[in-house]
XYZ file of N, CA, C and O in Angstrom:
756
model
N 0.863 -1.170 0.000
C 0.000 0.000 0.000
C 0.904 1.226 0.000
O 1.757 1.270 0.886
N 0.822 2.355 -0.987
C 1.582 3.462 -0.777
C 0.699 4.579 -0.306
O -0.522 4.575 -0.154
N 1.788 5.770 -0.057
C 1.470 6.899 0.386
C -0.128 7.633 0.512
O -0.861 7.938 1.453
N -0.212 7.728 -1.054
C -1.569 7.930 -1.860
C -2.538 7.195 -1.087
O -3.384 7.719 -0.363
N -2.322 5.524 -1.334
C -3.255 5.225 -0.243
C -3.951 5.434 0.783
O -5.139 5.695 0.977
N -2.414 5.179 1.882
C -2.855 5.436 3.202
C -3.543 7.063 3.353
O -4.270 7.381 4.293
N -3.214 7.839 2.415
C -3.347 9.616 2.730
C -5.168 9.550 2.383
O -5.936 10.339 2.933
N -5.634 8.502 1.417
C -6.724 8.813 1.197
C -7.673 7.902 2.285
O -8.685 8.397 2.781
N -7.163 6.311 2.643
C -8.154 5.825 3.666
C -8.211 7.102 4.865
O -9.335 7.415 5.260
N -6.884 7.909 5.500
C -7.028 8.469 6.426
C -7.861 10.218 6.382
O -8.096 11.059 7.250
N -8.048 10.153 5.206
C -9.013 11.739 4.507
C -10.320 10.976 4.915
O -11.101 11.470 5.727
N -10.510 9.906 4.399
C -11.972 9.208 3.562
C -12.408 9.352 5.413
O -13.455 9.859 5.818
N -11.279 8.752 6.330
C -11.999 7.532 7.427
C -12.006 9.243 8.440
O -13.175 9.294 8.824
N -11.559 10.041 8.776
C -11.862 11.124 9.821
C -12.930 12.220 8.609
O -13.786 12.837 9.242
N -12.953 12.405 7.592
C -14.488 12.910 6.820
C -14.946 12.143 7.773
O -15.265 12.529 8.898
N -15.006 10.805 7.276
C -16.983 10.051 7.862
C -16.458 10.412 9.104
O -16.865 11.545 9.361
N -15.600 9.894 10.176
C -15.992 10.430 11.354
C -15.959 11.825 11.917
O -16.314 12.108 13.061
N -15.507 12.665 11.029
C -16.059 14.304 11.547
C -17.736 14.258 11.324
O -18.540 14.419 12.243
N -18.088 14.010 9.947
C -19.162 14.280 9.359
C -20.439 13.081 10.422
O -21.618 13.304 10.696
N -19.739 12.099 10.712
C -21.086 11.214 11.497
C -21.320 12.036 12.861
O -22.368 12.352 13.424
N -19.699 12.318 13.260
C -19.920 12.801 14.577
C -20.698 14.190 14.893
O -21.064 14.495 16.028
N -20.894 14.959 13.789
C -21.568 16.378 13.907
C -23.165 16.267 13.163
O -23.682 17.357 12.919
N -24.125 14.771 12.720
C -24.829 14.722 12.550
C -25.257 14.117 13.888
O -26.396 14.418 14.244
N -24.647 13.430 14.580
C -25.456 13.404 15.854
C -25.171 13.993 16.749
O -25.865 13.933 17.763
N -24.480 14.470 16.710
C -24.545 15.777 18.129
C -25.744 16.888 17.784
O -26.289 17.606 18.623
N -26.043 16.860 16.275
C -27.349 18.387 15.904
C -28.338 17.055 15.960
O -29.397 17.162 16.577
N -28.105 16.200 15.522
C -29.397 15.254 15.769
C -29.966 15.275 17.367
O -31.168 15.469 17.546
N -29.065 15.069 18.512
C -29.142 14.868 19.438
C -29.566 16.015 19.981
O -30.553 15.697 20.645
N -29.435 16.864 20.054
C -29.341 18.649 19.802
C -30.968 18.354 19.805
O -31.604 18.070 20.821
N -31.518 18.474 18.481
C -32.892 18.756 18.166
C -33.717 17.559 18.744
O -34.932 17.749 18.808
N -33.275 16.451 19.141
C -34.159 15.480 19.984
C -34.418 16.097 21.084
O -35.646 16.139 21.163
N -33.909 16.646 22.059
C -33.574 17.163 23.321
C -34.050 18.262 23.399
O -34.076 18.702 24.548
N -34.599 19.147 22.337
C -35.049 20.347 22.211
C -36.546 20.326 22.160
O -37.305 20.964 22.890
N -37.014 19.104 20.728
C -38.079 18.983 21.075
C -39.052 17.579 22.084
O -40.214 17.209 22.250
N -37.594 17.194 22.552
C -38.820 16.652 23.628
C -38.870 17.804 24.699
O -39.956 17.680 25.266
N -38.141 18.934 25.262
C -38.581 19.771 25.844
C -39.440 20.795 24.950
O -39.694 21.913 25.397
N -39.741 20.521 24.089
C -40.867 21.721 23.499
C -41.955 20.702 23.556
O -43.083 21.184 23.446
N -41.886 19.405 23.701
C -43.585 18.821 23.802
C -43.467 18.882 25.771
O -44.619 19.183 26.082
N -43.210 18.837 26.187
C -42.882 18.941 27.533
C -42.488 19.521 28.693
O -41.753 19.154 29.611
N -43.322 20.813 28.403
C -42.815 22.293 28.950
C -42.455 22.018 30.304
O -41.460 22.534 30.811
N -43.471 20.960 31.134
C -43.308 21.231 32.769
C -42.626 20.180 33.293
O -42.840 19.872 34.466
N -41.832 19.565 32.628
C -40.728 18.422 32.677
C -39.319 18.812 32.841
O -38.833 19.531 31.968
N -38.867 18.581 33.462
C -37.321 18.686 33.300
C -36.527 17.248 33.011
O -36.965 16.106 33.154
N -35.086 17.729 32.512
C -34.565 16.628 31.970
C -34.022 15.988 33.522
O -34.040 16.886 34.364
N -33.573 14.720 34.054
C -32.302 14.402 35.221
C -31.406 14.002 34.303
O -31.367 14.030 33.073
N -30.392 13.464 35.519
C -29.298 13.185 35.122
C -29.802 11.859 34.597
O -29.506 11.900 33.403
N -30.425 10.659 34.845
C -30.068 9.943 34.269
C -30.806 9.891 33.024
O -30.689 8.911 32.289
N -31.603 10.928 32.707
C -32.266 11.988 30.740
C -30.426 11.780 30.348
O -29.972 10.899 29.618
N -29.844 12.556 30.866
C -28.023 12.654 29.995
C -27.502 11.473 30.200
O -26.588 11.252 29.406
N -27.736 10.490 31.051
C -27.256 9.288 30.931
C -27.482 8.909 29.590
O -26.641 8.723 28.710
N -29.014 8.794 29.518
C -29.273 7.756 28.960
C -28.984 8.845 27.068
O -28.772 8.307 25.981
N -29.083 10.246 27.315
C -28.694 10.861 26.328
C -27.016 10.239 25.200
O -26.710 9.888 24.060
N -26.376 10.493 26.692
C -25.046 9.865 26.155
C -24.577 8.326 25.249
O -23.929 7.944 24.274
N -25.228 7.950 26.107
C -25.571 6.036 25.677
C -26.205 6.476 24.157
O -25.329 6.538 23.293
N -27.077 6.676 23.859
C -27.897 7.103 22.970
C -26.982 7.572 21.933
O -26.981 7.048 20.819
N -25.911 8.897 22.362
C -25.515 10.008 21.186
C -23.914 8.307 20.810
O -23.388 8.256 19.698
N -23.673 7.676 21.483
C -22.840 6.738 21.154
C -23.156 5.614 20.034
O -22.487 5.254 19.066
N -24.518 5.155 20.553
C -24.662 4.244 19.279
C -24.953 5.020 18.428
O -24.751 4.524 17.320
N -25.486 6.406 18.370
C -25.651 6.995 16.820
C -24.691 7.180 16.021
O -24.452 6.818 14.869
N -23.838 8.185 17.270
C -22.748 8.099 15.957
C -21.796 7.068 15.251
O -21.035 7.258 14.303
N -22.076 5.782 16.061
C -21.499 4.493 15.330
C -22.421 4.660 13.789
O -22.059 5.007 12.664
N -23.572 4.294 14.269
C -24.119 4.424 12.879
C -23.869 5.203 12.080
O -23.469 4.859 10.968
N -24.065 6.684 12.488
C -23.592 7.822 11.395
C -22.381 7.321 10.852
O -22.518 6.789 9.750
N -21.353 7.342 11.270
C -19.665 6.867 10.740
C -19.989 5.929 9.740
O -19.850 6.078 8.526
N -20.434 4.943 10.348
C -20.653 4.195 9.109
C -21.350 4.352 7.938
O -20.954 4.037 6.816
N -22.363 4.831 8.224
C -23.328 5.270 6.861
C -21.916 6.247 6.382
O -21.034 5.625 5.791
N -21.736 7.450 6.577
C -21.308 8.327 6.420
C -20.111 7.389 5.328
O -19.989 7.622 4.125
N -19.319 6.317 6.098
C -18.193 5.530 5.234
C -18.812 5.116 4.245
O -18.246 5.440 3.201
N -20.010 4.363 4.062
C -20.545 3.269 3.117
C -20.981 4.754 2.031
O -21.143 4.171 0.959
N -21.163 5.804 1.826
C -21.983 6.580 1.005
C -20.396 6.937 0.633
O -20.391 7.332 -0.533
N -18.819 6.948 1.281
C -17.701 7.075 0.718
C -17.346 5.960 -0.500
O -16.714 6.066 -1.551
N -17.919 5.061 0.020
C -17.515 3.831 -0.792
C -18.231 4.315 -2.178
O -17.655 4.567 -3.236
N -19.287 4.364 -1.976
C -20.534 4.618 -3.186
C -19.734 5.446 -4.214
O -19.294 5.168 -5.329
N -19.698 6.549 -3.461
C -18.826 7.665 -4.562
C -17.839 7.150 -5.114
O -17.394 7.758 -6.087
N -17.131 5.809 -4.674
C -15.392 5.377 -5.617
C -15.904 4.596 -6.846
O -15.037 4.018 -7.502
N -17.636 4.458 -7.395
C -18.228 3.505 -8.061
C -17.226 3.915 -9.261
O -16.211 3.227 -9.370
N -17.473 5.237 -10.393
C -16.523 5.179 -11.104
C -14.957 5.002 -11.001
O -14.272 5.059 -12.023
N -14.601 4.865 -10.212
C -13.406 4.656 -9.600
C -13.085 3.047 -9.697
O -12.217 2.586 -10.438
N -13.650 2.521 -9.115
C -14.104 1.500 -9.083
C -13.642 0.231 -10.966
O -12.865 -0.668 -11.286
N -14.854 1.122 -11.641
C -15.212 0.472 -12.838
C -13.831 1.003 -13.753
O -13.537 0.441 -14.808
N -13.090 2.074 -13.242
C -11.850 2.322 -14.114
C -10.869 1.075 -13.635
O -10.420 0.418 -14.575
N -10.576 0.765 -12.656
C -9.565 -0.230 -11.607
C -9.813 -1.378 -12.549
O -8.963 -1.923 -13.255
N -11.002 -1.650 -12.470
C -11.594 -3.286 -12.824
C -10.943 -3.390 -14.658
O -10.181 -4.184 -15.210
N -11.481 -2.517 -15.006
C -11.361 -2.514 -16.537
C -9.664 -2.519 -16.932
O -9.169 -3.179 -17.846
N -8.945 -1.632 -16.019
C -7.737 -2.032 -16.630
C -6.949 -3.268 -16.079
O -5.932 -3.665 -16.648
N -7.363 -3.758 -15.150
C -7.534 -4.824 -14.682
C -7.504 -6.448 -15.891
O -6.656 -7.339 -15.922
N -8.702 -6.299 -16.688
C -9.060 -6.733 -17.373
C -8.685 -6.697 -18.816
O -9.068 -7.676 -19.457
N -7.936 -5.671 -19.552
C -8.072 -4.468 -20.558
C -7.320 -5.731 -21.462
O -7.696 -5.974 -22.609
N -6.098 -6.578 -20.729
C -5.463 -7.697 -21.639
C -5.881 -9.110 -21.904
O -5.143 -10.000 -22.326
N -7.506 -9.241 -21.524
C -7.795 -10.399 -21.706
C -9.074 -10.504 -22.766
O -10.031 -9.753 -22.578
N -9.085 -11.230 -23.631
C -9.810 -10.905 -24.864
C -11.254 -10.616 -24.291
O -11.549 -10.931 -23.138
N -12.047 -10.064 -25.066
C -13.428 -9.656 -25.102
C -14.246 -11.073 -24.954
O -15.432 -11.014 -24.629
N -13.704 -12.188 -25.159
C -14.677 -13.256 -25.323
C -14.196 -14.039 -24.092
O -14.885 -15.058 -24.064
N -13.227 -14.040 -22.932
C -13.265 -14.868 -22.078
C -14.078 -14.729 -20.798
O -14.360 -13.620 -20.343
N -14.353 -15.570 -20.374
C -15.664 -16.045 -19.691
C -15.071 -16.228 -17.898
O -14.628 -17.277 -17.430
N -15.197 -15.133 -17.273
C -14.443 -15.237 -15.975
C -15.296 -16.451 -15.072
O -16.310 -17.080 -15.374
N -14.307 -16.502 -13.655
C -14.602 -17.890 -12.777
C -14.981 -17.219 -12.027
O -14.934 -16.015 -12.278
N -15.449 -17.600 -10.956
C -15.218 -17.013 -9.460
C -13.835 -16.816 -8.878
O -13.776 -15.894 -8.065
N -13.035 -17.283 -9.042
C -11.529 -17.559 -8.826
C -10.796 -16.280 -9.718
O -9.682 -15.865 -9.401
N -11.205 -15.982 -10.327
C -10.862 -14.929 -11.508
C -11.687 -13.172 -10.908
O -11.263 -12.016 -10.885
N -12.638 -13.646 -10.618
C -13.329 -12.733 -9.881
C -13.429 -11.936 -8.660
O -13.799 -10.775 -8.485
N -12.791 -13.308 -7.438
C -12.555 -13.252 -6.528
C -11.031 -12.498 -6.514
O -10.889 -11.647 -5.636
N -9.709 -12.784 -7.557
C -8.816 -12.061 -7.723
C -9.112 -10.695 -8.172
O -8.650 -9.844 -7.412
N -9.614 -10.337 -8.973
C -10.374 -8.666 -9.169
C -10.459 -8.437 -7.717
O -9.521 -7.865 -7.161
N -11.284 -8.747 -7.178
C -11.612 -7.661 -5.718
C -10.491 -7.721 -4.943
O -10.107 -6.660 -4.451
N -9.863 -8.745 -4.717
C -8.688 -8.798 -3.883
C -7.630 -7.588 -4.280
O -7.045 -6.951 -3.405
N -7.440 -7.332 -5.743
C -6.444 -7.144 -6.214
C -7.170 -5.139 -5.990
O -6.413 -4.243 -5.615
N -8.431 -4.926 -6.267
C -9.111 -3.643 -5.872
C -9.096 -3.689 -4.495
O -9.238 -2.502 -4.205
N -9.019 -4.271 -3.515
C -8.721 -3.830 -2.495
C -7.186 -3.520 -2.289
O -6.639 -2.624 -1.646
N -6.865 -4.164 -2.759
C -5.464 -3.820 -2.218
C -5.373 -1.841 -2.764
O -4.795 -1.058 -2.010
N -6.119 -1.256 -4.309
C -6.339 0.103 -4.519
C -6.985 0.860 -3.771
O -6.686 2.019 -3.483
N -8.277 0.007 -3.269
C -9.011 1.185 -2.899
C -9.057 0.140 -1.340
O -9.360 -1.053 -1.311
N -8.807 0.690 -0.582
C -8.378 -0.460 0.590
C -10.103 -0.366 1.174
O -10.683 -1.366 1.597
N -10.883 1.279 1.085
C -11.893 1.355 2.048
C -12.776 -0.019 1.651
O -13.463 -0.629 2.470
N -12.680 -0.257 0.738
C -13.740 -1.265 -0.235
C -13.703 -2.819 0.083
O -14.585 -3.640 -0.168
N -12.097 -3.096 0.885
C -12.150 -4.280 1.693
C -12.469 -4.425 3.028
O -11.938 -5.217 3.807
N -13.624 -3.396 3.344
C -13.903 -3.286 4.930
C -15.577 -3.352 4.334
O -16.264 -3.617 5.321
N -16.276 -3.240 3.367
C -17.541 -3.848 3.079
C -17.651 -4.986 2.088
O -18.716 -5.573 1.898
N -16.532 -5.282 1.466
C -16.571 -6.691 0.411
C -15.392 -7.742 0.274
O -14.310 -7.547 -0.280
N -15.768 -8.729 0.806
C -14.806 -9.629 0.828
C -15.158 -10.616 0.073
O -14.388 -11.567 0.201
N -15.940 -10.779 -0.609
C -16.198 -12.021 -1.334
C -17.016 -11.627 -2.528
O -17.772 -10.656 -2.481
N -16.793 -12.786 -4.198
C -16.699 -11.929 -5.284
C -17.611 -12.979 -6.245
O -16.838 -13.642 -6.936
N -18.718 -13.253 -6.440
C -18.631 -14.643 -7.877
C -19.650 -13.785 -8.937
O -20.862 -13.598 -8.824
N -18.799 -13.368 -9.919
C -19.092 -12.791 -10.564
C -19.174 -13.985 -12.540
O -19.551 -13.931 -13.710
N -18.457 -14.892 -11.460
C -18.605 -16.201 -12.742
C -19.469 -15.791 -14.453
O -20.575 -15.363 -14.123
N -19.426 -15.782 -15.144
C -19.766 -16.002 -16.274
C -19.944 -14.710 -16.784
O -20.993 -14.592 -17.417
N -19.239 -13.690 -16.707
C -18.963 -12.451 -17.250
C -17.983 -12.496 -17.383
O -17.143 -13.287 -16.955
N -17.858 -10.911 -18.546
C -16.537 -11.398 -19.981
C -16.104 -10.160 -19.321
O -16.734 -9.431 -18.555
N -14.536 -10.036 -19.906
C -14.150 -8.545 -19.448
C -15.087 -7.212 -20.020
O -15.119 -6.269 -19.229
N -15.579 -7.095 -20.847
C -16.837 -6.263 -21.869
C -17.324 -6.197 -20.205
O -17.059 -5.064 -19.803
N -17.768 -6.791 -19.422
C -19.614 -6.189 -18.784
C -18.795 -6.498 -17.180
O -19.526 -6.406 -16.194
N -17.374 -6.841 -16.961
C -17.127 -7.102 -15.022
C -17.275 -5.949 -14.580
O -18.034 -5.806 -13.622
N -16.598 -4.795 -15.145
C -16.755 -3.919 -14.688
C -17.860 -3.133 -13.805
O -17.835 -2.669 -12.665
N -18.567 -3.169 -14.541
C -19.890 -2.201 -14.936
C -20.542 -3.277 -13.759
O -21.039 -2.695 -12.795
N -20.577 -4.300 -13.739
C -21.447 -5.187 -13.096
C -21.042 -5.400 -11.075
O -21.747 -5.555 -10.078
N -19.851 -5.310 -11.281
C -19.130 -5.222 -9.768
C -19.508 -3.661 -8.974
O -19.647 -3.388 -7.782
N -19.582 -2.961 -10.004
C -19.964 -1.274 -9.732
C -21.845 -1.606 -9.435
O -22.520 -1.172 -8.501
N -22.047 -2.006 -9.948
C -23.529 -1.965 -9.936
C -24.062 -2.889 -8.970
O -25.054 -2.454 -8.384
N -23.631 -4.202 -8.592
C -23.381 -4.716 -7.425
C -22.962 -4.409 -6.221
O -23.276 -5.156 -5.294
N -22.282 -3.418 -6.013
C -21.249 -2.821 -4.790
C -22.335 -1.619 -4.644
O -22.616 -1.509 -3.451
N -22.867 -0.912 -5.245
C -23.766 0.036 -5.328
C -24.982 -0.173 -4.848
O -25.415 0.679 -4.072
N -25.649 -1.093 -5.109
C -26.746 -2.290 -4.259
C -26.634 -2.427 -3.511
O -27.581 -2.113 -2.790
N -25.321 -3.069 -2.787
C -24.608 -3.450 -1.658
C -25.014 -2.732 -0.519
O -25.457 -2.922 0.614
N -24.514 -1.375 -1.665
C -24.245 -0.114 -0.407
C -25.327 0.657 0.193
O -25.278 1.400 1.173
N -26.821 0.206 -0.944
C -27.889 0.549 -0.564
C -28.746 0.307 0.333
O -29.509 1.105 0.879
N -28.580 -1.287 0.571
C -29.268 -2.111 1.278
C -28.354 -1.703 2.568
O -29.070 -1.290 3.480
N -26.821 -1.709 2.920
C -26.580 -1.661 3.752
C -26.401 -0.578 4.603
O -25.788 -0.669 5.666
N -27.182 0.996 3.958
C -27.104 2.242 4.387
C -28.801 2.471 5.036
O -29.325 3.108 5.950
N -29.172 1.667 4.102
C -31.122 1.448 4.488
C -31.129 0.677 6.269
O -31.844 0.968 7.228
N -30.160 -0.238 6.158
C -30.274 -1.438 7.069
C -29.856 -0.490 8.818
O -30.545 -0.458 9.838
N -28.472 0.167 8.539
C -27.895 1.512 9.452
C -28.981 2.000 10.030
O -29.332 1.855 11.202
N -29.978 3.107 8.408
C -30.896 4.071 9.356
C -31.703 3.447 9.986
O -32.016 4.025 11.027
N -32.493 1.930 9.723
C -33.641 1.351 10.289
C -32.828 1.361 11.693
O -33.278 2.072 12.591
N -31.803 0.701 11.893
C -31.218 0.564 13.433
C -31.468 1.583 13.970
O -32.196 1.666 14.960
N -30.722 2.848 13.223
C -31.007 4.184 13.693
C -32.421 5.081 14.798
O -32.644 5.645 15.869
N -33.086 4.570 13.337
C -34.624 5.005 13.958
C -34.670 4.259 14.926
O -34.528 4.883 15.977
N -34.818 3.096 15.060
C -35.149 1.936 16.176
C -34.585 2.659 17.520
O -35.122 2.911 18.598
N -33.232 2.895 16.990
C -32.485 3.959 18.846
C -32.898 5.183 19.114
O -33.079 5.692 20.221
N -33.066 5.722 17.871
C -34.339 6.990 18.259
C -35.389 7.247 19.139
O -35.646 8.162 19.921
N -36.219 5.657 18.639
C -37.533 6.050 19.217
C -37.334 5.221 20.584
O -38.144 5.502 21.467
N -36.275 4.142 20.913
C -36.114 3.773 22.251
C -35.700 4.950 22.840
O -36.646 5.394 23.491
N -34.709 5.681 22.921
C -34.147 6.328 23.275
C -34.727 7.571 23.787
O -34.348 8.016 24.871
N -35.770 8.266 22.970
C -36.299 9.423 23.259
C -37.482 8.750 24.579
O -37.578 9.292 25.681
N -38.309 7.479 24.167
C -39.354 7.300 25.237
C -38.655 6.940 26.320
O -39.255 7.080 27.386
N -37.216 6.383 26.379
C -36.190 6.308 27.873
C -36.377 7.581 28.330
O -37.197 7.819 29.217
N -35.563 8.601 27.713
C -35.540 9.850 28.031
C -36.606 10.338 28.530
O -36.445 10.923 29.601
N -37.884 10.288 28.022
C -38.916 11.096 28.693
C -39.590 10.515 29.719
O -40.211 11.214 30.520
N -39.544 9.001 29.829
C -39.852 8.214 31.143
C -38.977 9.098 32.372
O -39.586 9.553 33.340
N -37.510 9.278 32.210
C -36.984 9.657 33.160
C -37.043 11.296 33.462
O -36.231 11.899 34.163
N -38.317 11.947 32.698
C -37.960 12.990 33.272
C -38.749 13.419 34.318
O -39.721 12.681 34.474
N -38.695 14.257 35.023
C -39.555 14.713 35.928
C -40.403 15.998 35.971
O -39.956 16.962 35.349
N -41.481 16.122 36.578
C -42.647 16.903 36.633
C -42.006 18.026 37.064
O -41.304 17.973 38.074
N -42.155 19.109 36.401
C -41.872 20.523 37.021
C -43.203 21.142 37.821
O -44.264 20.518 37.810
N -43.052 22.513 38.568
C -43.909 22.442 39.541
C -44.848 23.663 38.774
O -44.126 24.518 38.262
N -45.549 23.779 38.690
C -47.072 25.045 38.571
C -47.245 24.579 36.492
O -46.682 23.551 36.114
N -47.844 25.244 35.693
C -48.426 24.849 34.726
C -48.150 25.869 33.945
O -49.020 26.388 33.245
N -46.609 26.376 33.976
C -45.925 27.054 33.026
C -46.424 28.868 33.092
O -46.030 29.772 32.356
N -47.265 28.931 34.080
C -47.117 30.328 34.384
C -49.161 30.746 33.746
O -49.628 31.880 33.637
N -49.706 29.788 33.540
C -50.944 30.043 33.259
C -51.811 29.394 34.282
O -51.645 28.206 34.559
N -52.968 30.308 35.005
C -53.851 29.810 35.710
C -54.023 29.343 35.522
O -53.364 28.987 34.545
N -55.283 28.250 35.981
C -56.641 27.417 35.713
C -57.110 27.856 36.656
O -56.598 27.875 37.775
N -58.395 28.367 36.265
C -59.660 28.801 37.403
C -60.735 27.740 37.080
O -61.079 27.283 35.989
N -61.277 27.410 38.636
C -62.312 26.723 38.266
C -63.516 27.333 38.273
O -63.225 28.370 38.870
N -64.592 27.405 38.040
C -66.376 27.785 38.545
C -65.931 28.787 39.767
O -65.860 30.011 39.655
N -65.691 28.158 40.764
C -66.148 28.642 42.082
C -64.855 29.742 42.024
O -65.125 30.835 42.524
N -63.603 29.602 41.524
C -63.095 30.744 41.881
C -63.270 32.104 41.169
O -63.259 33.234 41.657
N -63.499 31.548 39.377
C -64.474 33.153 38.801
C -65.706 33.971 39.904
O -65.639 35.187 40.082
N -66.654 33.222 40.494
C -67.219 34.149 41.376
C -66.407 35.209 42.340
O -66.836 36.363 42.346
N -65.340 34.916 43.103
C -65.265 35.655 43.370
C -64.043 36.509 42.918
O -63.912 37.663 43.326
């Protein structure tokens, strides 16, 4: 692995984790804001920031990662250039293996290293150099869809645990935000 390399896994890998880490801190931010805007006479406790913290941790696992997997996405043309020259000396009519296939990705990871931390395994069997390309890109792209869909569902799932933790633990503030209630008997007098 040279220079180039390592300079770009270490650009690619603190992006996603600047960028995951500052979508959940404003995520976390606006959870916390509006469960105190549905919840005027509540206050947060400490264990609301407990369980806040716990909370802002598994998100930003998730964020990072999404944040990585949508890095990957973007190397697609990148990707389909690697493969093709890869390929560029083997006639138009040969008919790859899995073994042949499985060397392509190995041999793209070793280029694009982020790409061997979501794909390790390759059977792309019965495609010619004409269509691997295009087809590993379009595969890895799928990949990356299902597995960015799969993130936010977790996501939401810690959301909505997380916020009804939070508001279980908060507590009742005292009077009704600064507005009477009169009943009958006290309008008389």
């Amino acid at each position: 692995m040279g220079i180039g390399a390592l300079f770009n896994i270490l650009t690619n890998s603190v992006g996603s984790l600047f960028l995951g880490l500052l979508i959940t801190f404003l995520g976390m931010a606006l959870m916390f804001y509006i469960i105190k805007s549905w919840y005027k006479n509540s206050e947060f406790t400490p264990l609301s920031f407990i369980i806040g913290g716990v909370l802002f941790l598994i998100l930003a696992f998730h964020a990072i990662i999404i944040c990585g997997a949508m890095t990957i996405k973007s190397y697609g043309d990148d990707m389909e250039a690697l493969v093709g020259g890869y390929v560029e000396n083997l006639s138009d009519d040969t008919v790859l293996s899995q073994a042949d296939t499985q060397a392509i990705l190995d041999r793209m990871r070793d280029d694009l290293p982020l790409v061997g931390h979501y794909a390790d395994y390759a059977n792309f069997s019965g495609h010619t150099p004409l269509d691997i390309a295009e087809s590993m890109n379009d595969e890895m792209q799928h990949f990356m869809n299902e597995y960015i869909v799969k993130h936010l569902l977790w996501t939401l799932f810690f959301i909505i645990v997380g916020a009804f933790c939070i508001i279980k633990t908060m507590e009742k503030g005292r009077g009704y935000g600064g507005r009477k209630v009169y009943t009958r008997a006290e309008e008389q007098f």
